Coordinates of C-alpha atoms in Angstrom, one line a residue:
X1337 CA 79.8 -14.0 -39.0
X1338 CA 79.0 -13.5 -42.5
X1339 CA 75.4 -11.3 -42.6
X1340 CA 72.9 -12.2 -45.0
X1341 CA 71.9 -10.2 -48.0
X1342 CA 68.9 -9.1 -48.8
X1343 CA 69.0 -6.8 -52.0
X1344 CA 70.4 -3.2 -51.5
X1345 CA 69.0 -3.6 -48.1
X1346 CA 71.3 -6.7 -46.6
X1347 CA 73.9 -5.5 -43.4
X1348 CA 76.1 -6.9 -42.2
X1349 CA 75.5 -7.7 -38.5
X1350 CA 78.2 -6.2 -35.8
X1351 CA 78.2 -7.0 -32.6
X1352 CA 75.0 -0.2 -24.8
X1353 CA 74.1 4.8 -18.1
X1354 CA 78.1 4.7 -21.0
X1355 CA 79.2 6.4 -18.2
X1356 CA 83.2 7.3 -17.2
X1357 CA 83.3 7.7 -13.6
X1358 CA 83.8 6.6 -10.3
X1359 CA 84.3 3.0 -9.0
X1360 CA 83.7 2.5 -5.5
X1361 CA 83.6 -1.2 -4.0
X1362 CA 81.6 -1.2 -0.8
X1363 CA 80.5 -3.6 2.0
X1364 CA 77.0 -4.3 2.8
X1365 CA 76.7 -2.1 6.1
X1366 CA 77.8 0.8 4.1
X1367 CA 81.7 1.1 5.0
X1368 CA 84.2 2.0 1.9
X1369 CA 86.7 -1.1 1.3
X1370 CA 88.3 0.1 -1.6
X1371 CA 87.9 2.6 -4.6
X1372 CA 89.6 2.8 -7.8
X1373 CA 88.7 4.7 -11.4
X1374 CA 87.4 2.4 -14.0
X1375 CA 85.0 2.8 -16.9
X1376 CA 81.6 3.6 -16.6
X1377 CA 78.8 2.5 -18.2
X1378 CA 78.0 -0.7 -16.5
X1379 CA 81.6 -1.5 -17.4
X1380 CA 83.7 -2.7 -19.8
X1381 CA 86.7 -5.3 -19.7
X1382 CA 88.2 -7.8 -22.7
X1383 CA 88.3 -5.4 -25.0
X1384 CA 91.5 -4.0 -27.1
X1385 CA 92.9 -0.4 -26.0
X1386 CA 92.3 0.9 -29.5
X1387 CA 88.8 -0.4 -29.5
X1388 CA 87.6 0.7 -25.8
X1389 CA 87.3 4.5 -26.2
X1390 CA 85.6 4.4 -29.1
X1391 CA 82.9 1.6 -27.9
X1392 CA 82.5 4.2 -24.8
X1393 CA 81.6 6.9 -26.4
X1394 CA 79.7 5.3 -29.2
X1395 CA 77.7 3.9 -26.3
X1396 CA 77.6 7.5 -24.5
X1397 CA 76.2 9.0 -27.4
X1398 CA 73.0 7.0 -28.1
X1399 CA 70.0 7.7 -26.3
X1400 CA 69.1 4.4 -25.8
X1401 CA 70.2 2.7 -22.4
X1402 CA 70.5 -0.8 -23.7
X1403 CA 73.2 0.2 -26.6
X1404 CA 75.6 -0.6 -23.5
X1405 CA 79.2 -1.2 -24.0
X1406 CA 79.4 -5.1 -23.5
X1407 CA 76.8 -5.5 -26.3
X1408 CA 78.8 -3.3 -28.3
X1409 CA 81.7 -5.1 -28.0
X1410 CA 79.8 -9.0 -28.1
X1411 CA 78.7 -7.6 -31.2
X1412 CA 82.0 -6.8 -32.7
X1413 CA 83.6 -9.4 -31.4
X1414 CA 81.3 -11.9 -33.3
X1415 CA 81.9 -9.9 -36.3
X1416 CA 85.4 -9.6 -36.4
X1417 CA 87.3 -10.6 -33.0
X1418 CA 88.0 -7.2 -33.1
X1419 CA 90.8 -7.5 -36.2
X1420 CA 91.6 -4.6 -38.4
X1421 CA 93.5 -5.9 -41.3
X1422 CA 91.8 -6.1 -44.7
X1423 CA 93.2 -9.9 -45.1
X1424 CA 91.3 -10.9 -41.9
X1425 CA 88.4 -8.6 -41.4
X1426 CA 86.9 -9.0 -45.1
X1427 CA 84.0 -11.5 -45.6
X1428 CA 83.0 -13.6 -48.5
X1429 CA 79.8 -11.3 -49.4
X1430 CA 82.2 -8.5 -49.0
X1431 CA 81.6 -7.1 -45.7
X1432 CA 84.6 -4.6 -44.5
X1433 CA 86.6 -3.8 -40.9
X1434 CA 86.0 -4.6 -37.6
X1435 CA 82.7 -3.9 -37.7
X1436 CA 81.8 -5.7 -41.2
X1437 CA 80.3 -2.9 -42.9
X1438 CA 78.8 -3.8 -46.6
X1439 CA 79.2 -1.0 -49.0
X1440 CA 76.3 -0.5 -49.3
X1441 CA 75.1 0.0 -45.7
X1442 CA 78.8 1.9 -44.8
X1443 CA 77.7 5.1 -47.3
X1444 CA 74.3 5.5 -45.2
X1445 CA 76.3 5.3 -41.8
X1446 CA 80.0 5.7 -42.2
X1447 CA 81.6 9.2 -40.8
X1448 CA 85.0 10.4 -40.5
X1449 CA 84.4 10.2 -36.8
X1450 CA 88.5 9.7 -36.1
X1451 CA 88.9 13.1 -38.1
X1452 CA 92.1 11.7 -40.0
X1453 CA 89.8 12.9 -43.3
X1454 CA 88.6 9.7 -44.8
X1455 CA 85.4 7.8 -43.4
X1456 CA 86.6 4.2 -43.8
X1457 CA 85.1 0.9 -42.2
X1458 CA 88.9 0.1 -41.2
X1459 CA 88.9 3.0 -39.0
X1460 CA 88.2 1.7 -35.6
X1461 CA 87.0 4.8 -34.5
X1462 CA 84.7 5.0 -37.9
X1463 CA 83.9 1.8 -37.7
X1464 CA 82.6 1.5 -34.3
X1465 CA 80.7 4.8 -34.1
X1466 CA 79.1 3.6 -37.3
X1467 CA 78.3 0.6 -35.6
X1468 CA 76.9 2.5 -32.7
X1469 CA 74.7 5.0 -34.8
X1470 CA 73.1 2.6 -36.6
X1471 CA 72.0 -0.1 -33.4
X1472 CA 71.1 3.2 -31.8
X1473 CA 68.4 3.7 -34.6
X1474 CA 67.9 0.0 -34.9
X1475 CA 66.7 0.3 -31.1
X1476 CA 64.5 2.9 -31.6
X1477 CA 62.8 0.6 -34.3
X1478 CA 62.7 -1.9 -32.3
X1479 CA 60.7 -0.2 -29.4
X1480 CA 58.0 2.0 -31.7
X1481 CA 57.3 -1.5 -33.8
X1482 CA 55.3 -3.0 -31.0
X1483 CA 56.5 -6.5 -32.4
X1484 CA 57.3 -9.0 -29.0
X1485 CA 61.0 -9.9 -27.5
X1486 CA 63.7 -8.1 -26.4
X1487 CA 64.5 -4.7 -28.2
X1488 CA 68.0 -5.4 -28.3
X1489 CA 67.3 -8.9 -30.2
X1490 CA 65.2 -7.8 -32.7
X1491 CA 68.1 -4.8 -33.6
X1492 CA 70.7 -7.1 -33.3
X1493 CA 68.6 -9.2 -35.9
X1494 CA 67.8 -6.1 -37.8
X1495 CA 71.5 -5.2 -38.4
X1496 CA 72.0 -8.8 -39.6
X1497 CA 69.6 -9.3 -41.4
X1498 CA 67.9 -6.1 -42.5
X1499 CA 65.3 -4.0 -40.4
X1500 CA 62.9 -5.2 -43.8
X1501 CA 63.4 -9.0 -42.6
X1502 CA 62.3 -8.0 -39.2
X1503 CA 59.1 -6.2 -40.4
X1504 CA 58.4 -9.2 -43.1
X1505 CA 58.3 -11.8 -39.8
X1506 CA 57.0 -9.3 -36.8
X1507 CA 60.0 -10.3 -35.2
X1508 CA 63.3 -12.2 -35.2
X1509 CA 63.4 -13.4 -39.2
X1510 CA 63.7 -17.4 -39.2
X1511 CA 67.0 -17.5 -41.0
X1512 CA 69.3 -20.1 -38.9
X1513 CA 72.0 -17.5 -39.4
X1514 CA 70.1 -14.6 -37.8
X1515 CA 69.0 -16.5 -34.5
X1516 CA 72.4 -17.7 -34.0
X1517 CA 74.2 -14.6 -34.5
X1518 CA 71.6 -12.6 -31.6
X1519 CA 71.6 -15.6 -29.1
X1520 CA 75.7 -16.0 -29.5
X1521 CA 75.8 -11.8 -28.9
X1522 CA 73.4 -11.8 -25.8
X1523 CA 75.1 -14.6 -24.4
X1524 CA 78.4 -13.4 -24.6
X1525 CA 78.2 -9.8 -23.0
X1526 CA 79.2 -11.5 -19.8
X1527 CA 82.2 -12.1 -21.2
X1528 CA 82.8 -8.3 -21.5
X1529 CA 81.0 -6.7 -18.6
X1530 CA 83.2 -4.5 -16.5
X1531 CA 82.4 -3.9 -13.1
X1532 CA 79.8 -1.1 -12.6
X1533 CA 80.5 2.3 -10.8
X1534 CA 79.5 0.7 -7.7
X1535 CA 80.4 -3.0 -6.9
X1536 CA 78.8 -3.7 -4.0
X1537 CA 79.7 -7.2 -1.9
X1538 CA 77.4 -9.3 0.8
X1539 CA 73.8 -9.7 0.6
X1540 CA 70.2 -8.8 1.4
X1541 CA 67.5 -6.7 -0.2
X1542 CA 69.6 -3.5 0.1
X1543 CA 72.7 -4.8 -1.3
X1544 CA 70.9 -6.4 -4.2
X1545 CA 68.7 -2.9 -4.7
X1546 CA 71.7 -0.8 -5.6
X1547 CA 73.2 -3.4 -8.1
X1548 CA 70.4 -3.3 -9.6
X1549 CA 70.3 0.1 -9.5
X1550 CA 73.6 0.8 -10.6
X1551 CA 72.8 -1.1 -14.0
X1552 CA 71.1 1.8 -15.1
X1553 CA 73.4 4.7 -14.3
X1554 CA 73.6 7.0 -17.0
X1555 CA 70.0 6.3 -17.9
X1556 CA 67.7 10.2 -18.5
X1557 CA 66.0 11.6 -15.6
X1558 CA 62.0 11.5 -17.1
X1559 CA 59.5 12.8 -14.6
X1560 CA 56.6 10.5 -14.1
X1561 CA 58.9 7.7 -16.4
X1562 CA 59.9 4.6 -15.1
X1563 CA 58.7 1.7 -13.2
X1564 CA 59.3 -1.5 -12.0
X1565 CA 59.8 -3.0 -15.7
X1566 CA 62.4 -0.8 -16.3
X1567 CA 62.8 3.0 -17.6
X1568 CA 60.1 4.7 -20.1
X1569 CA 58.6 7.9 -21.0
X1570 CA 57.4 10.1 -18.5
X1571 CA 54.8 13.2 -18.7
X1572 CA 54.9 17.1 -17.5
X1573 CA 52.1 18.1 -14.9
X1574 CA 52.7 22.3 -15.3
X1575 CA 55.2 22.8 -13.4
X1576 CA 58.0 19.3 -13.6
X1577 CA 59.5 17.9 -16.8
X1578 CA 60.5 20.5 -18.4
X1579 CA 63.6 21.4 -19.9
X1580 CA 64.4 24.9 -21.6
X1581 CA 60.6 25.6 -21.7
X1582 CA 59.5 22.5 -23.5
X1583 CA 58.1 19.5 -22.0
X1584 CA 61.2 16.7 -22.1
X1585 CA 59.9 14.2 -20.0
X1586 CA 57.4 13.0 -22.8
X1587 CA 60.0 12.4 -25.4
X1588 CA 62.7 11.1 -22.7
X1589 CA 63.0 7.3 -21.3
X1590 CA 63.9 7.2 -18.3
X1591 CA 63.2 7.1 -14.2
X1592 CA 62.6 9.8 -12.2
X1593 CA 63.4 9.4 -8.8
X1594 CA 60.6 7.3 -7.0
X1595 CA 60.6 4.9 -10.0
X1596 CA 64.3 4.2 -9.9
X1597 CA 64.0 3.2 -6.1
X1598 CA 61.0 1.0 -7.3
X1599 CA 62.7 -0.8 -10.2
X1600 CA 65.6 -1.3 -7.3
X1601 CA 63.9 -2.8 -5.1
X1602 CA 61.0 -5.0 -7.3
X1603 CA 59.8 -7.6 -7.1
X1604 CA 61.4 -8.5 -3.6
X1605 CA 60.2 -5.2 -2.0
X1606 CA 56.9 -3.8 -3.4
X1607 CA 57.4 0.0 -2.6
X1608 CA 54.7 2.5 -3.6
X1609 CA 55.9 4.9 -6.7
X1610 CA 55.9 8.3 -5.5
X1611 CA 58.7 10.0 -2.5
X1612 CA 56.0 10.5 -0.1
X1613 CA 54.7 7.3 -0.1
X1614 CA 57.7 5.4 0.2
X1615 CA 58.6 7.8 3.2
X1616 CA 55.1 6.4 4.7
X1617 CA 55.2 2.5 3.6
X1618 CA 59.3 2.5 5.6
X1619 CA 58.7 5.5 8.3
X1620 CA 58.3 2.9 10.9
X1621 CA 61.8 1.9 10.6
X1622 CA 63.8 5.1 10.9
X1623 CA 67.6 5.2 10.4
X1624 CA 70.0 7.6 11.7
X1625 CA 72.6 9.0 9.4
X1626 CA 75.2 7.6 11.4
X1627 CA 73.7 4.1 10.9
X1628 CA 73.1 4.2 7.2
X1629 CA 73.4 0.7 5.0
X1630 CA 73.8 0.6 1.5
X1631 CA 69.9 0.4 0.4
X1632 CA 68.6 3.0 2.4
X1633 CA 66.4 5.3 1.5
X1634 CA 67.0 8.9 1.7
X1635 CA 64.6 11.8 1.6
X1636 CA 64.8 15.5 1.0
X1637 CA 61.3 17.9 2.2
X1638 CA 60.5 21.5 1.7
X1639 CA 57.7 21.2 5.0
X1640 CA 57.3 17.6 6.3
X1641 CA 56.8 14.2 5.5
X1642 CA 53.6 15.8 3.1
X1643 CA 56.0 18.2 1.4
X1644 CA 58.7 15.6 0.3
X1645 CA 60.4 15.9 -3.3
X1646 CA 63.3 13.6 -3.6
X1647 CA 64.4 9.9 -2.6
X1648 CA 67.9 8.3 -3.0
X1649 CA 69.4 5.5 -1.7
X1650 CA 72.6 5.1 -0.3
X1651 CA 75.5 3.4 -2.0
X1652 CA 78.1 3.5 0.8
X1653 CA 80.9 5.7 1.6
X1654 CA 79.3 8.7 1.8
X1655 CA 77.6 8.7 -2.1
X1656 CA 74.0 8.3 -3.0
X1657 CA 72.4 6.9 -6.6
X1658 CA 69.5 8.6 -7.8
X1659 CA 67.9 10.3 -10.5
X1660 CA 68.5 13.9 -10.3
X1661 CA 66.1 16.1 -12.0
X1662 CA 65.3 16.9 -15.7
X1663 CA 68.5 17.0 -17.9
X1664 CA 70.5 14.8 -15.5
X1665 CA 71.2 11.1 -15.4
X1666 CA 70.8 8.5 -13.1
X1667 CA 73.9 9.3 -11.1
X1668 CA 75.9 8.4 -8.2
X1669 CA 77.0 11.6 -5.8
X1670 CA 77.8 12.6 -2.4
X1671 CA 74.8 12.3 0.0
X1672 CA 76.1 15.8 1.4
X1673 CA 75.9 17.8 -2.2
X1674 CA 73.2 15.1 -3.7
X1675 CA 70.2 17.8 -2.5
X1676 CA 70.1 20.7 -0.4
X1677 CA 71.7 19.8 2.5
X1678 CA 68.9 21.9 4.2
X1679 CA 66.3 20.1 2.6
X1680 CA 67.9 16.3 4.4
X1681 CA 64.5 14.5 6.1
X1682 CA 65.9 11.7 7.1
X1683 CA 66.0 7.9 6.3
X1684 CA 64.3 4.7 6.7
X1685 CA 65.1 1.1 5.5
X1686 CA 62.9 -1.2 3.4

């Protein structure tokens, strides 16, 4: 889609845990029935091999969990359906490659990211992590501007029409243009979502609490962050949150490990925010470790139900997902290396 122009300022619209990893497909009751490798990061399929590494670790690299590799690629696939040649990937106004760089907007963020020696918008690896540094800072506009609507609308409008065009309207500009080209990009990420790490099959409230749960692998660990909305900045008390001496949590969205069972389970399951008072609000239904379902919780304690620090839930076949600890991401790992084996409580079910 040809972008609009707006002085020295017009763009030319283009369009992401990015996580490589482990794809298990599990049953509802918690038995493996199968497991492959596959791309992480929520997932990623429809896309051209030369194009797919590059939109993973464009997406990897930004900070911002909804720069995910299906909006990646709906954006560049609305740009340019993903062509490379000069004849068919060069608009009117003079927007360039795959991922319709102007001029103009290509000095600010073009890099020689393929190290080949040039930076050029017909470099798919250029192009794309061009594309990907400049939605990444689009996002982070998006959220500190306070103006209503989904961050990743009013970026995706930003890069079409010029962060100054979102400003002048507080939102999503009212160019005809603009409001196509972010409703056509949101509504075809379907078309490019990949499985995620964990596919999980049948239903329930457990089932449907680690899908949701798995959309957000890769997301920071942020103590005190998260909730049932989704990830955000969390705090330091004294003694959690920090990372190398400084206080990470503040500056990091993300979930810490109470919040990411919460946002799994909301709004069908209203569980309290913290470990320990999850552990009370399901302790009445105990669950061996021989018995475990996918959406159990699991808790680790340094002294009793009083003293404990950490809750996963079970993703089948042996693996948690869970937020970690400061400097890790929302992950999926064996429930027997997950924590301190020594530390294991026990486990309940919502």
């Amino acid at each position: 889609m040809k972008a609009l122009i707006r002085g020295t300022a017009a763009v030319i619209g283009l369009f992401m845990v990015a996580v490589i990893g482990l794809v298990a497909t599990v049953l509802v009751d918690g038995d493996a029935e199968a497991t492959e490798i596959s791309d992480g990061g929520g997932g990623l399929r429809g896309v051209p091999a030369e194009f797919r590494p590059w939109i993973l670790k464009a997406s990897k690299e930004c900070t911002e969990p909804e720069l995910t590799p299906a909006l990646m690629a709906a954006q560049l696939y609305q740009e340019s359906k993903f062509q490379t040649s000069r004849e068919e990937a060069t608009s009117d106004a003079g927007a360039q490659g795959p991922a319709q760089f102007m001029p103009g907007t290509w000095a600010t963020w073009g890099r020689d990211a393929d190290g080949n020696g040039e930076a050029s918008p017909w470099d798919i690896g250029d192009a794309v992590t061009a594309q990907g540094r400049m939605m990444c800072s689009l996002l982070k506009q998006a959220k500190s501007s306070g103006y209503a609507g989904d961050v990743r609308a009013l970026a995706l409008a930003g890069y079409n029409a010029g962060w100054g065009a979102v400003q002048d309207a507080r939102g999503i500009p009212p160019f005809a243009e603009t409001q196509h080209y972010v409703k056509i990009i949101l509504a075809t990420m379907p078309r490019f979502q990949g499985p995620g790490l964990y596919e999980v099959f049948g239903s329930g409230d457990g089932a449907d609490a680690v899908r949701r749960a798995a959309t957000r692998l890769g997301t920071p660990y942020a103590w005190g962050g998260g909730g049932p909305n989704g990830p955000s900045t969390g705090f330091c008390d004294g003694t959690n949150g920090y990372l190398n001496g400084k206080c990470s949590a503040s500056s990091t969205v993300g979930f810490d490990c109470s919040s990411l069972v919460q946002y799994a389970y909301w709004p069908s399951t209203h569980l309290p925010r913290v470990a320990a008072a999850q552990y009370g609000a399901t302790s009445d239904r105990p669950v061996s470790r021989q018995d475990l379902r996918v959406g159990d919780l699991l808790f680790w304690s340094r002294g009793g139900s009083s003293a404990i620090y950490h809750v996963a839930m079970y993703a089948g076949d042996g693996n948690v997902i869970h937020a970690p600890r400061t400097g890790k991401n929302v992950e999926i790992a064996p429930l027997t290396s997950a924590m301190p084996e020594r530390d294991y409580y026990g486990a309940t079910r919502p």
